[in-house]
Short mmCIF file of N, CA, C and O in Angstrom, two decimals:
data_model
loop_
_atom_site.label_atom_id
_atom_site.label_comp_id
_atom_site.label_asym_id
_atom_site.label_seq_id
_atom_site.Cartn_x
_atom_site.Cartn_y
_atom_site.Cartn_z
N UNK A 593 -1.97 15.40 10.55
CA UNK A 593 -1.68 14.03 10.86
C UNK A 593 -0.51 13.95 11.81
O UNK A 593 0.46 14.67 11.70
N UNK A 594 -0.62 13.07 12.77
CA UNK A 594 0.49 12.83 13.68
C UNK A 594 0.23 11.52 14.40
O UNK A 594 -0.80 10.90 14.22
N UNK A 595 1.15 11.14 15.22
CA UNK A 595 0.93 9.93 15.97
C UNK A 595 1.87 8.83 15.60
O UNK A 595 3.08 8.99 15.60
N UNK A 596 1.32 7.72 15.22
CA UNK A 596 2.09 6.50 14.94
C UNK A 596 2.78 6.51 13.60
O UNK A 596 3.06 7.54 13.00
N UNK A 597 3.03 5.32 13.16
CA UNK A 597 3.72 5.11 11.89
C UNK A 597 2.74 5.19 10.71
O UNK A 597 1.55 4.91 10.86
N UNK A 598 3.29 5.49 9.54
CA UNK A 598 2.51 5.44 8.31
C UNK A 598 2.09 4.00 8.06
O UNK A 598 2.88 3.08 8.20
N UNK A 599 0.84 3.79 7.72
CA UNK A 599 0.35 2.48 7.39
C UNK A 599 0.49 2.19 5.91
O UNK A 599 0.47 3.11 5.09
N UNK A 600 0.61 0.91 5.60
CA UNK A 600 0.80 0.49 4.22
C UNK A 600 -0.31 -0.51 3.87
O UNK A 600 -0.54 -1.48 4.59
N UNK A 601 -0.99 -0.28 2.76
CA UNK A 601 -2.00 -1.21 2.24
C UNK A 601 -1.49 -1.73 0.89
O UNK A 601 -1.08 -0.95 0.04
N UNK A 602 -1.55 -3.04 0.75
CA UNK A 602 -1.10 -3.68 -0.47
C UNK A 602 -2.30 -4.27 -1.19
O UNK A 602 -2.90 -5.24 -0.72
N UNK A 603 -2.64 -3.67 -2.34
CA UNK A 603 -3.82 -4.08 -3.09
C UNK A 603 -3.40 -4.89 -4.30
O UNK A 603 -2.68 -4.39 -5.17
N UNK A 604 -3.83 -6.14 -4.31
CA UNK A 604 -3.54 -7.02 -5.44
C UNK A 604 -4.82 -7.67 -5.92
O UNK A 604 -5.78 -7.79 -5.14
N UNK A 605 -4.84 -8.14 -7.12
CA UNK A 605 -5.96 -8.90 -7.62
C UNK A 605 -6.03 -10.28 -7.00
O UNK A 605 -7.01 -10.99 -7.14
N UNK A 606 -4.98 -10.66 -6.29
CA UNK A 606 -4.88 -11.97 -5.66
C UNK A 606 -4.62 -11.80 -4.17
O UNK A 606 -3.65 -11.14 -3.78
N UNK A 607 -5.43 -12.43 -3.34
CA UNK A 607 -5.21 -12.41 -1.90
C UNK A 607 -3.85 -12.99 -1.55
O UNK A 607 -3.13 -12.46 -0.68
N UNK A 608 -3.48 -14.07 -2.23
CA UNK A 608 -2.21 -14.71 -1.93
C UNK A 608 -1.03 -13.81 -2.27
O UNK A 608 -0.05 -13.76 -1.52
N UNK A 609 -1.12 -13.08 -3.36
CA UNK A 609 -0.03 -12.16 -3.74
C UNK A 609 0.07 -11.02 -2.73
O UNK A 609 1.16 -10.67 -2.25
N UNK A 610 -1.05 -10.43 -2.37
CA UNK A 610 -1.01 -9.32 -1.42
C UNK A 610 -0.43 -9.77 -0.07
O UNK A 610 0.38 -9.08 0.52
N UNK A 611 -0.86 -10.93 0.37
CA UNK A 611 -0.36 -11.47 1.65
C UNK A 611 1.14 -11.77 1.55
O UNK A 611 1.91 -11.42 2.46
N UNK A 612 1.57 -12.38 0.47
CA UNK A 612 3.00 -12.75 0.33
C UNK A 612 3.89 -11.52 0.25
O UNK A 612 4.97 -11.48 0.84
N UNK A 613 3.46 -10.52 -0.50
CA UNK A 613 4.26 -9.29 -0.60
C UNK A 613 4.33 -8.60 0.77
O UNK A 613 5.38 -8.10 1.17
N UNK A 614 3.26 -8.61 1.49
CA UNK A 614 3.26 -8.05 2.84
C UNK A 614 4.23 -8.80 3.74
O UNK A 614 4.98 -8.17 4.51
N UNK A 615 4.22 -10.11 3.70
CA UNK A 615 5.15 -10.90 4.51
C UNK A 615 6.61 -10.63 4.12
O UNK A 615 7.48 -10.51 4.99
N UNK A 616 6.87 -10.54 2.82
CA UNK A 616 8.21 -10.23 2.36
C UNK A 616 8.67 -8.86 2.86
O UNK A 616 9.77 -8.70 3.43
N UNK A 617 7.83 -7.87 2.69
CA UNK A 617 8.19 -6.51 3.07
C UNK A 617 8.39 -6.37 4.57
O UNK A 617 9.38 -5.77 5.01
N UNK A 618 7.51 -6.95 5.35
CA UNK A 618 7.69 -6.84 6.81
C UNK A 618 8.88 -7.68 7.29
O UNK A 618 9.58 -7.29 8.21
N UNK A 619 9.12 -8.79 6.61
CA UNK A 619 10.28 -9.60 6.97
C UNK A 619 11.58 -8.87 6.72
O UNK A 619 12.53 -8.97 7.50
N UNK A 620 11.64 -8.14 5.62
CA UNK A 620 12.86 -7.41 5.27
C UNK A 620 13.02 -6.15 6.10
O UNK A 620 14.12 -5.59 6.18
N UNK A 621 11.96 -5.69 6.71
CA UNK A 621 12.02 -4.47 7.55
C UNK A 621 12.36 -4.83 8.98
O UNK A 621 12.41 -3.95 9.82
N UNK A 622 12.61 -6.08 9.25
CA UNK A 622 12.80 -6.60 10.61
C UNK A 622 13.67 -5.74 11.50
O UNK A 622 14.38 -4.84 11.07
N UNK A 623 13.60 -6.01 12.76
CA UNK A 623 14.36 -5.27 13.74
C UNK A 623 13.60 -4.02 14.15
O UNK A 623 13.34 -3.17 13.32
N UNK A 624 13.18 -3.94 15.37
CA UNK A 624 12.44 -2.76 15.82
C UNK A 624 10.99 -2.80 15.39
O UNK A 624 10.49 -3.83 14.91
N UNK A 625 10.36 -1.67 15.53
CA UNK A 625 8.94 -1.57 15.18
C UNK A 625 8.79 -1.71 13.68
O UNK A 625 9.57 -1.17 12.91
N UNK A 626 7.78 -2.42 13.27
CA UNK A 626 7.47 -2.54 11.85
C UNK A 626 6.15 -1.82 11.61
O UNK A 626 5.19 -1.99 12.37
N UNK A 627 6.15 -1.01 10.58
CA UNK A 627 4.93 -0.26 10.24
C UNK A 627 3.77 -1.21 10.03
O UNK A 627 3.96 -2.34 9.56
N UNK A 628 2.57 -0.76 10.32
CA UNK A 628 1.40 -1.63 10.08
C UNK A 628 1.18 -1.82 8.60
O UNK A 628 1.18 -0.88 7.82
N UNK A 629 1.00 -3.07 8.22
CA UNK A 629 0.80 -3.44 6.83
C UNK A 629 -0.43 -4.32 6.74
O UNK A 629 -0.60 -5.24 7.54
N UNK A 630 -1.28 -4.05 5.75
CA UNK A 630 -2.46 -4.88 5.55
C UNK A 630 -2.62 -5.22 4.09
O UNK A 630 -2.58 -4.36 3.23
N UNK A 631 -2.79 -6.50 3.80
CA UNK A 631 -3.09 -6.91 2.42
C UNK A 631 -4.57 -6.71 2.13
O UNK A 631 -5.41 -6.84 3.02
N UNK A 632 -4.85 -6.35 0.90
CA UNK A 632 -6.25 -6.24 0.44
C UNK A 632 -6.28 -6.87 -0.95
O UNK A 632 -6.23 -6.16 -1.95
N UNK A 633 -6.31 -8.19 -0.96
CA UNK A 633 -6.22 -8.88 -2.22
C UNK A 633 -7.46 -9.66 -2.58
O UNK A 633 -8.14 -10.21 -1.70
N UNK A 634 -7.75 -9.68 -3.86
CA UNK A 634 -8.85 -10.48 -4.35
C UNK A 634 -10.20 -9.92 -3.96
O UNK A 634 -10.34 -8.77 -3.53
N UNK A 635 -11.19 -10.77 -4.09
CA UNK A 635 -12.57 -10.41 -3.76
C UNK A 635 -12.98 -11.06 -2.45
O UNK A 635 -12.32 -12.02 -2.01
N UNK A 636 -14.03 -10.59 -1.85
CA UNK A 636 -14.46 -11.17 -0.55
C UNK A 636 -14.76 -12.66 -0.63
O UNK A 636 -14.61 -13.36 0.38
N UNK A 637 -15.12 -13.16 -1.80
CA UNK A 637 -15.42 -14.60 -1.92
C UNK A 637 -14.20 -15.42 -2.32
O UNK A 637 -14.32 -16.62 -2.62
N UNK A 638 -13.02 -14.79 -2.30
CA UNK A 638 -11.78 -15.51 -2.56
C UNK A 638 -11.37 -15.53 -4.03
O UNK A 638 -10.38 -16.17 -4.38
N UNK A 639 -12.09 -14.84 -4.86
CA UNK A 639 -11.75 -14.82 -6.28
C UNK A 639 -10.69 -13.78 -6.61
O UNK A 639 -10.21 -13.05 -5.74
N UNK A 640 -10.35 -13.74 -7.88
CA UNK A 640 -9.39 -12.74 -8.35
C UNK A 640 -10.15 -11.45 -8.66
O UNK A 640 -11.25 -11.47 -9.21
N UNK A 641 -9.54 -10.32 -8.29
CA UNK A 641 -10.16 -9.01 -8.53
C UNK A 641 -9.82 -8.06 -7.41
O UNK A 641 -8.90 -8.35 -6.60
N UNK A 642 -10.53 -6.96 -7.34
CA UNK A 642 -10.30 -6.02 -6.24
C UNK A 642 -11.64 -5.72 -5.59
O UNK A 642 -12.68 -5.79 -6.23
N UNK A 643 -11.55 -5.35 -4.33
CA UNK A 643 -12.77 -5.09 -3.55
C UNK A 643 -12.58 -3.79 -2.77
O UNK A 643 -11.67 -3.69 -1.96
N UNK A 644 -13.45 -2.82 -3.02
CA UNK A 644 -13.36 -1.58 -2.27
C UNK A 644 -13.63 -1.84 -0.78
O UNK A 644 -13.04 -1.17 0.07
N UNK A 645 -14.45 -2.80 -0.46
CA UNK A 645 -14.70 -3.11 0.97
C UNK A 645 -13.43 -3.62 1.65
O UNK A 645 -13.10 -3.22 2.77
N UNK A 646 -12.71 -4.52 0.97
CA UNK A 646 -11.46 -5.04 1.55
C UNK A 646 -10.40 -3.95 1.65
O UNK A 646 -9.66 -3.88 2.63
N UNK A 647 -10.33 -3.10 0.64
CA UNK A 647 -9.35 -2.00 0.66
C UNK A 647 -9.66 -1.04 1.78
O UNK A 647 -8.76 -0.62 2.54
N UNK A 648 -10.93 -0.65 1.93
CA UNK A 648 -11.31 0.28 2.99
C UNK A 648 -11.02 -0.32 4.36
O UNK A 648 -10.46 0.35 5.26
N UNK A 649 -11.35 -1.59 4.56
CA UNK A 649 -11.07 -2.24 5.85
C UNK A 649 -9.58 -2.28 6.12
O UNK A 649 -9.16 -2.02 7.26
N UNK A 650 -8.78 -2.59 5.10
CA UNK A 650 -7.33 -2.63 5.28
C UNK A 650 -6.79 -1.24 5.63
O UNK A 650 -5.95 -1.11 6.53
N UNK A 651 -7.26 -0.22 4.93
CA UNK A 651 -6.79 1.14 5.20
C UNK A 651 -7.11 1.59 6.63
O UNK A 651 -6.27 2.16 7.31
N UNK A 652 -8.32 1.29 7.06
CA UNK A 652 -8.67 1.66 8.44
C UNK A 652 -7.90 0.85 9.47
O UNK A 652 -7.57 1.37 10.55
N UNK A 653 -7.55 -0.38 9.14
CA UNK A 653 -6.85 -1.22 10.10
C UNK A 653 -5.39 -0.78 10.32
O UNK A 653 -4.82 -1.06 11.39
N UNK A 654 -4.79 -0.11 9.34
CA UNK A 654 -3.39 0.32 9.48
C UNK A 654 -3.25 1.78 9.84
O UNK A 654 -2.13 2.27 10.06
N UNK A 655 -4.35 2.50 9.87
CA UNK A 655 -4.28 3.95 10.12
C UNK A 655 -3.96 4.23 11.58
O UNK A 655 -4.69 3.85 12.49
N UNK A 656 -2.82 4.88 11.78
CA UNK A 656 -2.40 5.31 13.14
C UNK A 656 -2.38 6.81 13.24
O UNK A 656 -1.81 7.39 14.16
N UNK A 657 -2.94 7.50 12.24
CA UNK A 657 -2.98 8.96 12.25
C UNK A 657 -1.84 9.63 11.52
O UNK A 657 -1.76 10.86 11.45
N UNK A 658 -0.92 8.85 10.93
CA UNK A 658 0.22 9.41 10.22
C UNK A 658 0.08 9.30 8.72
O UNK A 658 0.99 9.66 7.98
N UNK A 659 -1.03 8.79 8.26
CA UNK A 659 -1.25 8.60 6.83
C UNK A 659 -1.18 7.14 6.43
O UNK A 659 -0.65 6.31 7.18
N UNK A 660 -1.73 6.88 5.28
CA UNK A 660 -1.75 5.51 4.75
C UNK A 660 -1.29 5.56 3.30
O UNK A 660 -1.80 6.32 2.49
N UNK A 661 -0.29 4.75 2.97
CA UNK A 661 0.20 4.61 1.59
C UNK A 661 -0.40 3.34 0.99
O UNK A 661 -0.29 2.27 1.59
N UNK A 662 -1.02 3.49 -0.16
CA UNK A 662 -1.65 2.35 -0.83
C UNK A 662 -0.88 2.03 -2.09
O UNK A 662 -0.73 2.86 -2.98
N UNK A 663 -0.37 0.80 -2.16
CA UNK A 663 0.33 0.32 -3.36
C UNK A 663 -0.56 -0.71 -4.03
O UNK A 663 -1.19 -1.51 -3.36
N UNK A 664 -0.59 -0.67 -5.36
CA UNK A 664 -1.48 -1.55 -6.12
C UNK A 664 -0.69 -2.31 -7.16
O UNK A 664 0.40 -1.91 -7.57
N UNK A 665 -1.30 -3.42 -7.64
CA UNK A 665 -0.58 -4.22 -8.63
C UNK A 665 -0.93 -3.87 -10.08
O UNK A 665 -0.05 -3.60 -10.87
N UNK A 666 -2.19 -3.87 -10.43
CA UNK A 666 -2.59 -3.74 -11.85
C UNK A 666 -3.68 -2.71 -12.03
O UNK A 666 -4.30 -2.25 -11.06
N UNK A 667 -3.99 -2.43 -13.30
CA UNK A 667 -4.88 -1.36 -13.71
C UNK A 667 -6.16 -1.16 -12.94
O UNK A 667 -6.41 -0.06 -12.43
N UNK A 668 -7.02 -2.15 -12.85
CA UNK A 668 -8.31 -1.89 -12.21
C UNK A 668 -8.16 -1.65 -10.71
O UNK A 668 -9.02 -1.01 -10.11
N UNK A 669 -7.09 -2.12 -10.13
CA UNK A 669 -6.84 -1.82 -8.72
C UNK A 669 -6.56 -0.30 -8.57
O UNK A 669 -7.00 0.32 -7.61
N UNK A 670 -5.85 0.24 -9.55
CA UNK A 670 -5.60 1.69 -9.54
C UNK A 670 -6.93 2.44 -9.62
O UNK A 670 -7.17 3.38 -8.87
N UNK A 671 -7.78 2.01 -10.56
CA UNK A 671 -9.06 2.68 -10.73
C UNK A 671 -9.93 2.59 -9.48
O UNK A 671 -10.59 3.55 -9.09
N UNK A 672 -9.91 1.43 -8.83
CA UNK A 672 -10.72 1.24 -7.62
C UNK A 672 -10.24 2.20 -6.52
O UNK A 672 -11.04 2.87 -5.89
N UNK A 673 -8.93 2.26 -6.32
CA UNK A 673 -8.40 3.13 -5.26
C UNK A 673 -8.65 4.60 -5.61
O UNK A 673 -9.03 5.40 -4.74
N UNK A 674 -8.45 4.97 -6.88
CA UNK A 674 -8.72 6.37 -7.26
C UNK A 674 -10.19 6.75 -6.99
O UNK A 674 -10.47 7.84 -6.51
N UNK A 675 -11.10 5.85 -7.32
CA UNK A 675 -12.52 6.14 -7.07
C UNK A 675 -12.77 6.29 -5.57
O UNK A 675 -13.53 7.17 -5.14
N UNK A 676 -12.12 5.46 -4.75
CA UNK A 676 -12.30 5.55 -3.31
C UNK A 676 -11.76 6.87 -2.77
O UNK A 676 -12.35 7.49 -1.92
N UNK A 677 -10.62 7.30 -3.28
CA UNK A 677 -10.04 8.57 -2.84
C UNK A 677 -10.91 9.73 -3.26
O UNK A 677 -11.04 10.73 -2.52
N UNK A 678 -11.53 9.62 -4.42
CA UNK A 678 -12.42 10.70 -4.89
C UNK A 678 -13.66 10.81 -3.98
O UNK A 678 -14.19 11.91 -3.80
N UNK A 679 -14.09 9.71 -3.43
CA UNK A 679 -15.28 9.73 -2.56
C UNK A 679 -14.96 10.39 -1.22
O UNK A 679 -15.84 10.90 -0.54
N UNK A 680 -13.69 10.34 -0.81
CA UNK A 680 -13.18 11.01 0.40
C UNK A 680 -13.72 10.47 1.72
O UNK A 680 -13.36 10.98 2.76
N UNK A 681 -14.60 9.49 1.71
CA UNK A 681 -15.08 9.00 3.00
C UNK A 681 -14.91 7.48 3.16
O UNK A 681 -15.35 6.92 4.15
N UNK A 682 -14.28 6.86 2.18
CA UNK A 682 -14.13 5.40 2.29
C UNK A 682 -12.80 4.98 2.90
O UNK A 682 -12.67 3.88 3.41
N UNK A 683 -11.81 5.87 2.84
CA UNK A 683 -10.50 5.57 3.43
C UNK A 683 -10.15 6.71 4.37
O UNK A 683 -10.71 7.80 4.29
N UNK A 684 -9.23 6.47 5.31
CA UNK A 684 -8.87 7.49 6.29
C UNK A 684 -8.29 8.74 5.63
O UNK A 684 -7.65 8.65 4.57
N UNK A 685 -8.48 9.91 6.25
CA UNK A 685 -7.81 11.10 5.73
C UNK A 685 -6.31 10.86 5.67
O UNK A 685 -5.74 10.20 6.54
N UNK A 686 -5.68 11.40 4.67
CA UNK A 686 -4.22 11.21 4.55
C UNK A 686 -3.86 9.96 3.79
O UNK A 686 -2.70 9.58 3.78
N UNK A 687 -4.81 9.31 3.17
CA UNK A 687 -4.51 8.13 2.38
C UNK A 687 -4.02 8.55 1.01
O UNK A 687 -4.62 9.41 0.38
N UNK A 688 -2.92 7.93 0.55
CA UNK A 688 -2.34 8.28 -0.77
C UNK A 688 -2.15 7.02 -1.59
O UNK A 688 -1.68 6.01 -1.10
N UNK A 689 -2.51 7.12 -2.85
CA UNK A 689 -2.20 6.09 -3.82
C UNK A 689 -0.77 6.34 -4.28
O UNK A 689 -0.42 7.47 -4.64
N UNK A 690 0.05 5.31 -4.26
CA UNK A 690 1.47 5.45 -4.56
C UNK A 690 1.75 4.85 -5.94
O UNK A 690 1.36 3.70 -6.20
N UNK A 691 2.40 5.59 -6.79
CA UNK A 691 2.81 5.11 -8.11
C UNK A 691 4.18 4.46 -7.96
O UNK A 691 5.20 5.14 -8.03
N UNK A 692 4.17 3.16 -7.76
CA UNK A 692 5.43 2.45 -7.50
C UNK A 692 5.29 1.00 -7.96
O UNK A 692 4.20 0.46 -8.02
N UNK A 693 6.43 0.35 -8.25
CA UNK A 693 6.37 -1.08 -8.54
C UNK A 693 5.88 -1.83 -7.29
O UNK A 693 6.26 -1.45 -6.17
N UNK A 694 5.05 -2.85 -7.49
CA UNK A 694 4.36 -3.44 -6.34
C UNK A 694 5.30 -4.06 -5.31
O UNK A 694 5.22 -3.73 -4.13
N UNK A 695 6.20 -4.93 -5.73
CA UNK A 695 7.06 -5.63 -4.76
C UNK A 695 8.15 -4.69 -4.23
O UNK A 695 8.27 -4.50 -3.02
N UNK A 696 8.92 -4.13 -5.13
CA UNK A 696 10.03 -3.26 -4.69
C UNK A 696 9.50 -2.05 -3.95
O UNK A 696 10.08 -1.61 -2.95
N UNK A 697 8.41 -1.48 -4.42
CA UNK A 697 7.83 -0.33 -3.77
C UNK A 697 7.31 -0.68 -2.37
O UNK A 697 7.45 0.12 -1.44
N UNK A 698 6.72 -1.86 -2.24
CA UNK A 698 6.21 -2.26 -0.93
C UNK A 698 7.35 -2.40 0.07
O UNK A 698 7.24 -1.96 1.22
N UNK A 699 8.43 -3.01 -0.35
CA UNK A 699 9.57 -3.17 0.54
C UNK A 699 10.11 -1.80 0.96
O UNK A 699 10.34 -1.53 2.15
N UNK A 700 10.29 -0.92 -0.03
CA UNK A 700 10.81 0.42 0.29
C UNK A 700 9.85 1.17 1.21
O UNK A 700 10.27 1.85 2.15
N UNK A 701 8.57 1.06 0.95
CA UNK A 701 7.58 1.76 1.78
C UNK A 701 7.59 1.23 3.20
O UNK A 701 7.58 2.03 4.17
N UNK A 702 7.58 -0.06 3.34
CA UNK A 702 7.51 -0.63 4.71
C UNK A 702 8.80 -0.32 5.48
O UNK A 702 8.75 0.06 6.66
N UNK A 703 9.94 -0.47 4.84
CA UNK A 703 11.20 -0.15 5.52
C UNK A 703 11.24 1.32 5.95
O UNK A 703 11.60 1.66 7.08
N UNK A 704 10.85 2.19 5.04
CA UNK A 704 10.88 3.65 5.34
C UNK A 704 9.85 4.00 6.42
O UNK A 704 10.17 4.76 7.35
N UNK A 705 8.66 3.47 6.30
CA UNK A 705 7.64 3.75 7.31
C UNK A 705 8.05 3.20 8.68
O UNK A 705 7.83 3.84 9.71
N UNK A 706 8.69 2.05 8.67
CA UNK A 706 9.12 1.44 9.95
C UNK A 706 10.20 2.25 10.62
O UNK A 706 10.37 2.17 11.85
N UNK A 707 10.94 3.05 9.86
CA UNK A 707 11.95 3.92 10.43
C UNK A 707 11.35 5.20 11.00
O UNK A 707 12.05 6.06 11.53
N UNK A 708 10.05 5.34 10.85
CA UNK A 708 9.37 6.50 11.42
C UNK A 708 9.20 7.68 10.46
O UNK A 708 8.85 8.77 10.89
N UNK A 709 9.48 7.46 9.18
CA UNK A 709 9.38 8.54 8.20
C UNK A 709 7.93 8.97 8.03
O UNK A 709 6.99 8.21 8.28
N UNK A 710 7.75 10.21 7.57
CA UNK A 710 6.39 10.69 7.33
C UNK A 710 5.87 10.18 5.99
O UNK A 710 6.60 9.53 5.23
N UNK A 711 4.61 10.47 5.72
CA UNK A 711 3.97 9.92 4.53
C UNK A 711 4.67 10.35 3.24
O UNK A 711 4.84 9.54 2.33
N UNK A 712 5.11 11.60 3.15
CA UNK A 712 5.80 12.09 1.94
C UNK A 712 7.07 11.28 1.70
O UNK A 712 7.38 10.93 0.55
N UNK A 713 7.82 10.99 2.73
CA UNK A 713 9.06 10.23 2.60
C UNK A 713 8.78 8.78 2.22
O UNK A 713 9.50 8.18 1.41
N UNK A 714 7.72 8.21 2.78
CA UNK A 714 7.35 6.83 2.45
C UNK A 714 6.95 6.75 0.98
O UNK A 714 7.38 5.85 0.25
N UNK A 715 6.14 7.69 0.53
CA UNK A 715 5.72 7.73 -0.88
C UNK A 715 6.94 7.90 -1.78
O UNK A 715 7.11 7.18 -2.78
N UNK A 716 7.83 8.80 -1.43
CA UNK A 716 9.03 9.04 -2.25
C UNK A 716 9.91 7.81 -2.32
O UNK A 716 10.43 7.45 -3.39
N UNK A 717 10.06 7.10 -1.21
CA UNK A 717 10.89 5.90 -1.19
C UNK A 717 10.29 4.83 -2.09
O UNK A 717 11.01 4.15 -2.84
N UNK A 718 9.00 4.65 -2.01
CA UNK A 718 8.33 3.65 -2.83
C UNK A 718 8.44 4.00 -4.31
O UNK A 718 8.75 3.15 -5.14
N UNK A 719 8.20 5.26 -4.64
CA UNK A 719 8.27 5.69 -6.05
C UNK A 719 9.70 5.59 -6.57
O UNK A 719 9.91 5.31 -7.76
N UNK A 720 10.67 5.80 -5.72
CA UNK A 720 12.07 5.70 -6.15
C UNK A 720 12.43 4.30 -6.55
O UNK A 720 13.39 4.06 -7.32
N UNK A 721 11.64 3.33 -6.11
CA UNK A 721 11.90 1.93 -6.47
C UNK A 721 11.82 1.71 -7.98
O UNK A 721 12.37 0.74 -8.48
N UNK A 722 11.15 2.61 -8.71
CA UNK A 722 11.15 2.50 -10.18
C UNK A 722 12.56 2.62 -10.75
O UNK A 722 12.82 2.16 -11.85
N UNK A 723 13.47 3.23 -10.02
CA UNK A 723 14.82 3.45 -10.53
C UNK A 723 15.78 2.30 -10.22
O UNK A 723 16.94 2.33 -10.65
N UNK A 724 15.31 1.32 -9.42
CA UNK A 724 16.20 0.20 -9.07
C UNK A 724 16.53 -0.61 -10.31
O UNK A 724 15.66 -1.09 -11.00
N UNK A 725 17.79 -0.76 -10.58
CA UNK A 725 18.25 -1.55 -11.73
C UNK A 725 18.64 -2.94 -11.25
O UNK A 725 19.23 -3.08 -10.20
N UNK A 726 18.30 -3.92 -12.04
CA UNK A 726 18.63 -5.31 -11.68
C UNK A 726 19.79 -5.86 -12.48
O UNK A 726 20.36 -6.87 -12.14
N UNK A 727 20.09 -5.19 -13.55
CA UNK A 727 21.20 -5.60 -14.38
C UNK A 727 22.04 -4.38 -14.74
O UNK A 727 21.52 -3.31 -15.02
#
């Protein structure tokens, strides 16, 4: 893998949540190039749930050859992405499911990817968000 920035896909059961988290993360990453981010929320008919078609389209839309980090919100989203990764042909090579909190992990991933970090560093930054203390 080489080339552009690591892409970020945000998978939520809600299109509105995926879109809002993407806007928050890209807004906080401001200044300079921002890594490509695509929401993949809800079902194609606008309902709540996850869609492998929407996830695949989002992953391909952000792929610049440097890898794609996929962050998910809830259980069945994890299962959907794991099944897609097992198939090996639905998402671009170098796509990784990231075990991270959805909002904090998305912000860390987008900021790190926007700085030009490689996929391993983006994944590590997102996963490190589990350690952020609020109190």
